[in-house]
Coordinates of C-alpha atoms and ligand atoms in Angstrom, one line a residue:
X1 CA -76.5 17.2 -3.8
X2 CA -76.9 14.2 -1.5
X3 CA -73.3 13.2 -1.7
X4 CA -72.6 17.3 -0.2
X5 CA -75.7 16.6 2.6
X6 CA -73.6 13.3 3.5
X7 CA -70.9 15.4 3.6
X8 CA -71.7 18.2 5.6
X9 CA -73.3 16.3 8.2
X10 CA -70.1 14.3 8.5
X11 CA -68.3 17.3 8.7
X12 CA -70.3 18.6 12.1
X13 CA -69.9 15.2 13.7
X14 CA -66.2 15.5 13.1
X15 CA -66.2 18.9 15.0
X16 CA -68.7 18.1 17.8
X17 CA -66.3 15.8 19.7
X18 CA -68.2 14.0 22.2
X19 CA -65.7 12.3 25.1
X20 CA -68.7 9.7 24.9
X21 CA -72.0 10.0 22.6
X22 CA -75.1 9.0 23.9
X23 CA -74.8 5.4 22.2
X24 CA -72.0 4.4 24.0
X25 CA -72.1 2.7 27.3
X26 CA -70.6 3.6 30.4
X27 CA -67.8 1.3 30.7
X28 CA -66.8 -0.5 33.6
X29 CA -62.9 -2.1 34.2
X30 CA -65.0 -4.4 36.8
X31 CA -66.3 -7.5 34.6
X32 CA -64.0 -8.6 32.3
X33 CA -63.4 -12.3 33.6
X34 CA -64.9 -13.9 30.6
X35 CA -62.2 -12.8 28.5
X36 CA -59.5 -15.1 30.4
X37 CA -58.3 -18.3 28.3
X38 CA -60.4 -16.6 24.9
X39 CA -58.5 -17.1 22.2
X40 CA -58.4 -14.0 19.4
X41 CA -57.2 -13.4 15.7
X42 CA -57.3 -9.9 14.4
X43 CA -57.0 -9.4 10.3
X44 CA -55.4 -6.0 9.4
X45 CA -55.9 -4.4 6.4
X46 CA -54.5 -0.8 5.2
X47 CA -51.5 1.2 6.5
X48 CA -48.7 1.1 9.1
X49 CA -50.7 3.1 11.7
X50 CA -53.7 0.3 11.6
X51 CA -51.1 -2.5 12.0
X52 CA -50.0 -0.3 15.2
X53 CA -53.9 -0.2 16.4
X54 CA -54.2 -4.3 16.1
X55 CA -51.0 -4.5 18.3
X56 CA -52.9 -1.9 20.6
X57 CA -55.4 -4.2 20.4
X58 CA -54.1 -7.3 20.7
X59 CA -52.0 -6.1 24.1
X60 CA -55.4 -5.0 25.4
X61 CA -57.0 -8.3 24.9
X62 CA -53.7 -10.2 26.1
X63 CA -53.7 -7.6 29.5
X64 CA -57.5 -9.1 30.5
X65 CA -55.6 -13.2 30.3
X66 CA -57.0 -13.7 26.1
X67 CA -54.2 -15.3 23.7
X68 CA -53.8 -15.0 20.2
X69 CA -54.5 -17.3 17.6
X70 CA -53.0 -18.0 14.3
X71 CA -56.0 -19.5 13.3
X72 CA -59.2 -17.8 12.5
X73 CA -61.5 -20.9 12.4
X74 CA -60.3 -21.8 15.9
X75 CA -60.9 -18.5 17.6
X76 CA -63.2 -17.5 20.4
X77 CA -63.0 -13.6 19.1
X78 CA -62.3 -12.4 15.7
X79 CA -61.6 -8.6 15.0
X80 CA -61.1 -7.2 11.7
X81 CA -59.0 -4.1 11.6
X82 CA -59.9 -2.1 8.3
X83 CA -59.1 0.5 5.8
X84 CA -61.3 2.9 3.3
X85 CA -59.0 4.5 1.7
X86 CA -60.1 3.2 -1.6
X87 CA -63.0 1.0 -2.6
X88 CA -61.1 -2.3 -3.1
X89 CA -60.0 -3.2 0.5
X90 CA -63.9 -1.9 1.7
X91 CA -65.4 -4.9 -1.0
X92 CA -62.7 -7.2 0.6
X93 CA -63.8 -6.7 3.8
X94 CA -67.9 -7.6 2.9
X95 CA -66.7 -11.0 1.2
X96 CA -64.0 -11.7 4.1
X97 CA -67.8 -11.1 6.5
X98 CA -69.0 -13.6 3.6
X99 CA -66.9 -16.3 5.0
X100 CA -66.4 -15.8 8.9
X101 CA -70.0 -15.8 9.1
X102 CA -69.6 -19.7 8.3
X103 CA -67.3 -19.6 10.9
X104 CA -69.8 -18.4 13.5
X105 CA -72.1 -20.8 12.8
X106 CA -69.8 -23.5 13.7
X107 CA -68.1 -22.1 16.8
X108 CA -70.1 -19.4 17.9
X109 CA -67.2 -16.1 17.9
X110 CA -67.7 -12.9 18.6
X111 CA -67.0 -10.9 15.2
X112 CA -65.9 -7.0 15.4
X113 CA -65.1 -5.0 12.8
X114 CA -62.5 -2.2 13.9
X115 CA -60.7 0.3 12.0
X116 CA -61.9 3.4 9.4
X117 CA -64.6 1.0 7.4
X118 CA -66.3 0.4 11.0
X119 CA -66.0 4.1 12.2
X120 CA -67.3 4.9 8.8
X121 CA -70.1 2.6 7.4
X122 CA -71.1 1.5 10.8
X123 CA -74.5 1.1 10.3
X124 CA -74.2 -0.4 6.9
X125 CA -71.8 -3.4 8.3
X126 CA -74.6 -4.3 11.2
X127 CA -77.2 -4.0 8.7
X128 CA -76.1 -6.1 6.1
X129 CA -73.5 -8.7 8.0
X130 CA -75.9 -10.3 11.1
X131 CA -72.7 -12.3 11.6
X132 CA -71.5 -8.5 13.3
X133 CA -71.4 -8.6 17.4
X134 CA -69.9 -5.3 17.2
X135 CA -68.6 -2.3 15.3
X136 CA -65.7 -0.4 16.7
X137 CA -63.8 3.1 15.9
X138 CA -60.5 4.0 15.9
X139 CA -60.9 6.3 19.1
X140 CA -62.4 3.8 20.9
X141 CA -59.7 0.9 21.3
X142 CA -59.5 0.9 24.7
X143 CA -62.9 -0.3 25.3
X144 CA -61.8 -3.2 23.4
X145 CA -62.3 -5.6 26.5
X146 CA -65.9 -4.1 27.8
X147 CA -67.4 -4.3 24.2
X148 CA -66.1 -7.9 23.8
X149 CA -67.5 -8.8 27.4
X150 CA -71.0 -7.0 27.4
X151 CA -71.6 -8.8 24.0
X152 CA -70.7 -12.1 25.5
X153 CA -73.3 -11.4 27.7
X154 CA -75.9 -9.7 25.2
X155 CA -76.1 -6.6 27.0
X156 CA -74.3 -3.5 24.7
X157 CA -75.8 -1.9 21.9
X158 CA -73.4 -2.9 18.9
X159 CA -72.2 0.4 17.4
X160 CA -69.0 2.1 19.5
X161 CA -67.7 5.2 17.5
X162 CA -67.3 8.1 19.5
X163 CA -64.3 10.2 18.8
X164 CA -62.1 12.2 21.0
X165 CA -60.3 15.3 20.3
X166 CA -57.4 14.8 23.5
X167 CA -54.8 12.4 22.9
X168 CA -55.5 9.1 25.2
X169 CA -52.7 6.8 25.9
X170 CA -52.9 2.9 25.2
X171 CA -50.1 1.7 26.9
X172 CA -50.8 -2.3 26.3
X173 CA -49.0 -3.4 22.8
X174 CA -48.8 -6.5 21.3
X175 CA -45.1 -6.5 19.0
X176 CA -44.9 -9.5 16.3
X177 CA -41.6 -7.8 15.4
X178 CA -38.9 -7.6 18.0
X179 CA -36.3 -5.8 16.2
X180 CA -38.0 -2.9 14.6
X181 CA -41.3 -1.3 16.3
X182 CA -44.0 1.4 15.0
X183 CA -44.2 4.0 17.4
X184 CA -47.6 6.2 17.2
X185 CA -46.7 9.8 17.7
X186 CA -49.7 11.7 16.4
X187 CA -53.3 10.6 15.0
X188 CA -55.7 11.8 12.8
X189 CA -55.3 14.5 9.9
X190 CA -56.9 17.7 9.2
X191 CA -55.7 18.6 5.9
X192 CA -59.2 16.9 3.7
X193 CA -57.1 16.5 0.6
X194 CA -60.3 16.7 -1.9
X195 CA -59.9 12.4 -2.6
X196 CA -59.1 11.4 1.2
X197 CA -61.4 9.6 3.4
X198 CA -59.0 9.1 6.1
X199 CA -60.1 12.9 7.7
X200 CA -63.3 11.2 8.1
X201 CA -62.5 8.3 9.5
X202 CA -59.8 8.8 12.0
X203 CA -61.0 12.3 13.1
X204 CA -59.0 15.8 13.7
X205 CA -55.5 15.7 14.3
X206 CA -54.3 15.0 17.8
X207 CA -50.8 14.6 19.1
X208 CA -49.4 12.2 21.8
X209 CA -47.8 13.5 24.6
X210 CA -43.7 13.5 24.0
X211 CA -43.2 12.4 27.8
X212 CA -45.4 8.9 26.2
X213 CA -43.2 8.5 23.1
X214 CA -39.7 9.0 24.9
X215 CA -41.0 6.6 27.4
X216 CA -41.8 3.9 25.0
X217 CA -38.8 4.4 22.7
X218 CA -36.8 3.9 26.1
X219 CA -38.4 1.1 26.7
X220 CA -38.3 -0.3 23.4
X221 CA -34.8 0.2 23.2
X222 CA -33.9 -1.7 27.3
X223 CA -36.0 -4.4 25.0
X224 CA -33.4 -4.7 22.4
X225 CA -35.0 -3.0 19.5
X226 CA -32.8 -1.6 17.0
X227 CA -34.8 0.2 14.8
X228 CA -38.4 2.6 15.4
X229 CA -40.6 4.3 12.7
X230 CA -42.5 7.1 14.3
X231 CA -46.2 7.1 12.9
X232 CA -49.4 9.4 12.3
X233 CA -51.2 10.4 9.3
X234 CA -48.9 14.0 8.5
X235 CA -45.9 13.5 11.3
X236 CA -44.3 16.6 10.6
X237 CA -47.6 18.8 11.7
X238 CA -46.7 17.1 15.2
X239 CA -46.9 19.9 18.3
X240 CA -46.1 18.3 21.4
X241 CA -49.1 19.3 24.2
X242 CA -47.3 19.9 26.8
X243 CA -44.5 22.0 25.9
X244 CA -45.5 23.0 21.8
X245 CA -42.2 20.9 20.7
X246 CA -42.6 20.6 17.2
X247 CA -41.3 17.5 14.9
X248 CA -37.6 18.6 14.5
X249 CA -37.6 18.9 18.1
X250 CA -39.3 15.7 18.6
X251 CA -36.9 13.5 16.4
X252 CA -33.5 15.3 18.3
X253 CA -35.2 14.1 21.6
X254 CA -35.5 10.9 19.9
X255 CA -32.0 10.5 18.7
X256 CA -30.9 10.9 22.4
X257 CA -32.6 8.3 23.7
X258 CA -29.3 5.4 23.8
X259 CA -29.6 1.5 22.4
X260 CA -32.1 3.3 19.2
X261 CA -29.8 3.1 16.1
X262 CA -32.1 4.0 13.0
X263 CA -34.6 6.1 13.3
X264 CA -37.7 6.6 10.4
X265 CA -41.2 8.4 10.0
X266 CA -44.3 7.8 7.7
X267 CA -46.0 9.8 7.0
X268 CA -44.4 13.2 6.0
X269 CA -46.7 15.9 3.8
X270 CA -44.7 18.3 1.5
X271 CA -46.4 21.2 3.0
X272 CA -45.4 21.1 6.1
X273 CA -42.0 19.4 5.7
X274 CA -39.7 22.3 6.5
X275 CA -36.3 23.0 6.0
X276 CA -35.7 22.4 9.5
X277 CA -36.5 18.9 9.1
X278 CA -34.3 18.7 6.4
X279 CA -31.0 19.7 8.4
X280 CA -32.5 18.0 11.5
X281 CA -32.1 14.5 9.5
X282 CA -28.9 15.4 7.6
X283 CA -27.4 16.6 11.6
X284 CA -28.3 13.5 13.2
X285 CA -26.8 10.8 12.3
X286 CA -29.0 7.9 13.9
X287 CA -32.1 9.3 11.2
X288 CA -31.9 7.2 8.2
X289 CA -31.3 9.4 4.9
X290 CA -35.1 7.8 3.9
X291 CA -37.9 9.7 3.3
X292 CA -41.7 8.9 1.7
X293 CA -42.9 12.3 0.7
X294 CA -46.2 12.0 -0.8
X295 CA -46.2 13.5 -4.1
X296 CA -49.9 12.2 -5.3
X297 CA -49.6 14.3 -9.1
X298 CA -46.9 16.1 -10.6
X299 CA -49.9 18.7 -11.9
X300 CA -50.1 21.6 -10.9
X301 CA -53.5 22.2 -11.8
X302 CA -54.2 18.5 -10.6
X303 CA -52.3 19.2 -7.0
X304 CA -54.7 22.3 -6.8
X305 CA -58.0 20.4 -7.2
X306 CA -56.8 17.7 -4.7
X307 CA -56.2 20.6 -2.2
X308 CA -52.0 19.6 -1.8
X309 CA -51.6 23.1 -1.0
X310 CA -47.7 23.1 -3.1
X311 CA -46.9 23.5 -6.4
X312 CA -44.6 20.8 -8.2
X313 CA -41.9 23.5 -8.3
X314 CA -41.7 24.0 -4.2
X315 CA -42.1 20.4 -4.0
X316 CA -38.9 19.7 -6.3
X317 CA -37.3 22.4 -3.7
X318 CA -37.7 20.6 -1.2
X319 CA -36.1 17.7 -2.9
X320 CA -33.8 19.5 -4.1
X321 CA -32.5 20.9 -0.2
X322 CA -32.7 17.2 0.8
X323 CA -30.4 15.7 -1.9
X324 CA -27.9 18.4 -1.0
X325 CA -27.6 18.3 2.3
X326 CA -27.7 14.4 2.0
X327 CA -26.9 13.0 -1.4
X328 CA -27.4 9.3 -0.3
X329 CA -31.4 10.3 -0.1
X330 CA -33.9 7.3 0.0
X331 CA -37.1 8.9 -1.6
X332 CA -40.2 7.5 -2.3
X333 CA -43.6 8.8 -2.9
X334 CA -47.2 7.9 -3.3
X335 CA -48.6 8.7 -6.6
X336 CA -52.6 8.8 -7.8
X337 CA -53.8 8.4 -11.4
X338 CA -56.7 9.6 -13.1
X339 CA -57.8 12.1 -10.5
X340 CA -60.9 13.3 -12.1
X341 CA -59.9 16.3 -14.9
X342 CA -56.5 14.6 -15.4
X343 CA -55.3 15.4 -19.1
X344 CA -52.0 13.4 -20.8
X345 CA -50.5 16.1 -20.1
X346 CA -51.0 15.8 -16.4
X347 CA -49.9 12.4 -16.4
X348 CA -46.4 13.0 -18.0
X349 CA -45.8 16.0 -15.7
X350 CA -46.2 13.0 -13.1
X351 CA -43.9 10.4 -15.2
X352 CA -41.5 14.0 -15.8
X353 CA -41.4 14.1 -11.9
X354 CA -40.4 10.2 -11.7
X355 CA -37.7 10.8 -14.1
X356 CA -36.1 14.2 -12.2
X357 CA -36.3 12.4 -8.7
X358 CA -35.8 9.1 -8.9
X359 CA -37.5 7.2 -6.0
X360 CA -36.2 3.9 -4.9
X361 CA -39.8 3.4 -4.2
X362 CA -43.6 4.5 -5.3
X363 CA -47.0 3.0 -3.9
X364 CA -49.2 4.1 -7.0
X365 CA -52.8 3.9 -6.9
X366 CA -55.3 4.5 -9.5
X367 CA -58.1 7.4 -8.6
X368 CA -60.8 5.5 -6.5
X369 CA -63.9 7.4 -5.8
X370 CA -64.8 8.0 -1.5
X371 CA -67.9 9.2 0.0
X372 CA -67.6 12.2 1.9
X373 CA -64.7 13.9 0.1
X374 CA -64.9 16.8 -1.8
X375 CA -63.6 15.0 -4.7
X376 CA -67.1 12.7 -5.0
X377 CA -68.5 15.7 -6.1
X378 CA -66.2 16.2 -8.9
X379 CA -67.2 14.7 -12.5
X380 CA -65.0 11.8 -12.6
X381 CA -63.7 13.0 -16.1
X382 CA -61.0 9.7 -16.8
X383 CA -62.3 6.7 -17.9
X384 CA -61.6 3.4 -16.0
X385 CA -59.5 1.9 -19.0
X386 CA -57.7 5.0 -19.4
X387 CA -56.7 5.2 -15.7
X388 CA -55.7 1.4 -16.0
X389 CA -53.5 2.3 -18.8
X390 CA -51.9 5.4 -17.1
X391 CA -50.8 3.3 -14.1
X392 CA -49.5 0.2 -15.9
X393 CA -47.6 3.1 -17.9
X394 CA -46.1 4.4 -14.4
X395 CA -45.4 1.4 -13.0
X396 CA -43.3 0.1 -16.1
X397 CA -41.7 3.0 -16.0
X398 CA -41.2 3.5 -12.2
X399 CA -39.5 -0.4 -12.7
X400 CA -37.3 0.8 -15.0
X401 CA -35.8 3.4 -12.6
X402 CA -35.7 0.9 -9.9
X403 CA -34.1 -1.6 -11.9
X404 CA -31.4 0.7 -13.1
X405 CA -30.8 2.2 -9.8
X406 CA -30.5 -1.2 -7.8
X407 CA -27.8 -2.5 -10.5
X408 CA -25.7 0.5 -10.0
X409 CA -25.7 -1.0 -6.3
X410 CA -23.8 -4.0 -7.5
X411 CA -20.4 -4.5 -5.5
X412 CA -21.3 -1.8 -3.1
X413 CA -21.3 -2.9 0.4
X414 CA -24.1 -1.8 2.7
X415 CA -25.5 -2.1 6.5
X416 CA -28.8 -4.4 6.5
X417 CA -30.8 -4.3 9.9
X418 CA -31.6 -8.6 9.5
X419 CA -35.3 -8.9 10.3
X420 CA -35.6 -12.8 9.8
X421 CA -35.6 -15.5 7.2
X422 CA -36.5 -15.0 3.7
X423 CA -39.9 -16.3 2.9
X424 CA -39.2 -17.5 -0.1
X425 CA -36.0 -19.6 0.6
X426 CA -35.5 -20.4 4.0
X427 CA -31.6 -20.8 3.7
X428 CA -31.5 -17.1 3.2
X429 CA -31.9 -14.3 5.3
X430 CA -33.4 -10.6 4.9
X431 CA -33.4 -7.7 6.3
X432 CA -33.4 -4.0 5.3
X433 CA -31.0 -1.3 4.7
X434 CA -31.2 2.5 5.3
X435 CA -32.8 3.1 2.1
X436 CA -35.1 0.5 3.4
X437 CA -34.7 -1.7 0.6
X438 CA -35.3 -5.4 1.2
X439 CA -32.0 -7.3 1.1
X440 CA -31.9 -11.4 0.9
X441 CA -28.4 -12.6 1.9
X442 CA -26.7 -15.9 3.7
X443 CA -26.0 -16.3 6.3
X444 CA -26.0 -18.1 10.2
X445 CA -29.2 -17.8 12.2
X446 CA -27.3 -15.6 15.0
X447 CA -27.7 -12.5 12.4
X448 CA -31.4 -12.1 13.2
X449 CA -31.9 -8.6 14.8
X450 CA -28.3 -7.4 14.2
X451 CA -26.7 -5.4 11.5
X452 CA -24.3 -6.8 9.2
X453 CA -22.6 -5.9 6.4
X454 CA -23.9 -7.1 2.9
X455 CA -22.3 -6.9 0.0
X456 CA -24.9 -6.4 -3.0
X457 CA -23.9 -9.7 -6.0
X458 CA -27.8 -9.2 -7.9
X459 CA -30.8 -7.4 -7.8
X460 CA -34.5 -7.5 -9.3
X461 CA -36.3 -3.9 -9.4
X462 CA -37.9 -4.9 -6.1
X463 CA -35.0 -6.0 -4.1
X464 CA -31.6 -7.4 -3.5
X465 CA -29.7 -10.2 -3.7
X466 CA -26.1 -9.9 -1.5
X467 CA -23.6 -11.6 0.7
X468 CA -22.3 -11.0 4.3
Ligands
LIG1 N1 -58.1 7.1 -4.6 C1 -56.8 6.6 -4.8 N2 -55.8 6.6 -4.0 C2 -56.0 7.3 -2.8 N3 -55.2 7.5 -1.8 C3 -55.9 8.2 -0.8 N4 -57.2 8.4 -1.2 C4 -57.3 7.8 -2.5 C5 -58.3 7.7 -3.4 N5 -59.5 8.2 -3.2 C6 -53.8 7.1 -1.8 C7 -52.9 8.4 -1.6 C8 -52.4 8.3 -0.2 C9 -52.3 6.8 0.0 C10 -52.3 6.4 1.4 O1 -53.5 6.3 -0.6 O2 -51.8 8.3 -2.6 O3 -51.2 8.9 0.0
LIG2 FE1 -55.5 11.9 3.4 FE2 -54.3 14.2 2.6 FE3 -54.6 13.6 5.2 FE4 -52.8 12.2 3.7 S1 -52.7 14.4 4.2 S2 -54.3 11.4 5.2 S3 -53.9 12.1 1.8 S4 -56.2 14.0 3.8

């Protein structure tokens, strides 16, 4: 009963959209001196589209004369960026609090929190972390610099999590990469898949502007970038504002734009990833034949109670069309276990799924119980041991498929985009190739941010091992 109250009042705050609600304050561009020289560090945790927000973030703070830091201990402002799509990165987040709020003792920081946690359990983070200057929600990054400086100065009330429903355009971005940038094309998601938090957090859907994203991508590509992933919760719902353009349209206005040479998109949702997507990648050549196409259960009655809204069946369609019209596919898929009601039966419809497809990549998660979803309502029918045991199951066997797949990649030669030195051996080199495997290779420093041509020697299920 309560967990449906918490949900419903959720629910009209999601659809009341105030531009600004009463507790936030009426920002001014005026007084934002103290923030030059500051140094800042910014901890992301979650998904591509949060590391996007911290580089939003980060070219905010660096537009008002702040610099980053690499070290937290040494920093003048500390934001953490966070995620709530399952429990474990939310309990990270409350010890990380544990330890910077040593750190504020010592050097007297301002501490935010930002991201889907903050938007979320806003009140919960002031009340229980005094170390907390402020707490900040996805819709509200551009009020990065007045939060920061009215705190300096004790004047704002902590909590900043109004929500918008128009798009509104950051145009300051911090890139760590310089070869490959995430490009933000749409935000938010108003499908409320029965486990998903994320409707909650980052609001209704809302869709940036194409005139924006061809002028970044331009831009991006004068700055020598050779590769962009386009970003948002479900891409392919994407409607342009303006003129109604809808994904397909959006990624052949992509392709035109000269100097771009591999273009990508996270994330895509069976239901709405049409046939006309399909030929739109296999037509152009500059989309890579990669795709993440979220599966979550290979159930039917399973897909049903998470509200997927397809059946296995039009989801192995879909496959189907794609490895015809390109049979050098990239797939991978995000899987849960233990979704509450799952039988054995379930669960090997899943592993029957991994088997007929064969990803070159899953992300598999085991079920993790979120306020406000539909879902926390459900009796959470699989026990923890036995949902620990399913996933161990998948992965081994997910490993297998990788492992055998990779091998057959032996002697083959391939294009790698090199992104930079291996971490592990610093002789070595990697990069990634269209299936957007990682690839470890020698060869000269002059490779980084070119494409070269590897040929794959080894392999592990997780990556490659080749030479130039
Ligand atoms: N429990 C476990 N996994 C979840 N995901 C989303 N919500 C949950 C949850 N409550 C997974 C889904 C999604 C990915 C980003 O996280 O697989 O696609
Ligand atoms: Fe969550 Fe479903 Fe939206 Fe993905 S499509 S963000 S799983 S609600």
């Amino acid at each position: 009963m309560l967990k449906k109250c918490l949900r419903k009042t959720y629910l009209i705050e999601l659809n009341t959209f105030q531009s600004q609600s009463t507790q936030d304050i009426i920002v001014s561009m005026k007084n934002t001196q103290s923030l030059k020289h500051k140094k800042f560090y910014i901890k992301t945790f979650g998904c591509q589209m949060n590391e996007n927000e911290s580089e939003q973030m980060a070219g905010i703070l660096k537009s008002y004369g702040a610099h980053p830091c690499t070290k937290m201990e040494e920093s003048h402002i500390i934001i953490i960026n966070t995620c709530a799509v399952r429990e474990k990165p939310v309990e990270k987040l409350f010890s990380l609090l544990g330890r910077i709020q040593k750190i504020k003792q010592k050097n007297h920081a301002v501490i935010g929190v930002a991201g889907c946690v903050g938007q979320l359990f806003k009140n919960e983070i002031t009340q229980r972390n005094k170390a907390v200057d402020f707490v900040m929600g996805p819709d509200n990054l551009a009020k990065l610099p007045e939060i920061i400086n009215m705190r300096l100065k004790t004047e704002s009330s902590p909590i900043h999590t109004s929500r918008n429903r128009e798009w509104r355009e950051i145009n300051q971005i911090s890139r760590q990469n310089r070869i490959s940038a995430y490009v933000t094309i749409m935000k938010g998601c108003d499908n409320f898949c029965t486990y998903c938090i994320v409707p909650f957090a980052k609001g209704r859907e809302k869709y940036r502007p194409l005139k924006y994203i061809r002028e970044e991508i331009k831009d991006l590509a004068e700055k020598g970038y050779k590769e962009i992933q386009l970003l948002g919760q479900n891409v392919n719902s994407y409607k342009d504002p303006d003129s109604g353009k809808n994904f397909s349209s959006l990624l052949k206005e992509v392709h035109k734009i000269h100097g771009i040479e591999w273009i990508r998109f996270i994330t895509s949702h069976p239901k709405n990833f049409t046939p006309e997507i399909i030929r739109t990648m296999a037509q152009n050549d500059k989309i890579c034949h990669q795709l993440h196409l979220p599966i979550q259960s290979g159930s039917d009655s399973i897909l049903k109670s998470m509200g997927r809204d397809y059946t296995r069946k039009e989801y192995l369609e879909k496959i189907k069309l794609l490895k015809k019209l390109m049979p050098d596919i990239s797939l991978s898929t995000d899987i849960i276990v233990g979704f509450p009601g799952e039988t054995e039966k379930d669960f090997y419809d899943t592993i029957d799924v991994l088997e007929r497809v064969g990803y070159t990549n899953i992300f598999s998660f085991r079920y993790s119980e979120r306020p406000f979803t539909k879902a926390s309502a459900f009796k959470d029918s699989v026990p923890f041991e036995i949902k620990k045991k399913r996933l161990i199951e998948l992965q081994e066997i997910q490993k297998k498929i990788q492992l055998k797949f990779n091998k057959s990649l032996i002697g083959k030669k391939m294009k790698v985009l090199c992104m930079g030195r291996s971490q592990k051996n610093h002789h070595s080199y990697r990069g990634r190739n269209e299936a957007y495997q990682v690839v470890n290779f020698k060869s000269d420093p002059d490779c980084i941010g070119k494409f070269v041509t590897v040929e794959i020697t080894d392999c592990g299920p997780y990556s490659l091992i080749g030479k130039i």
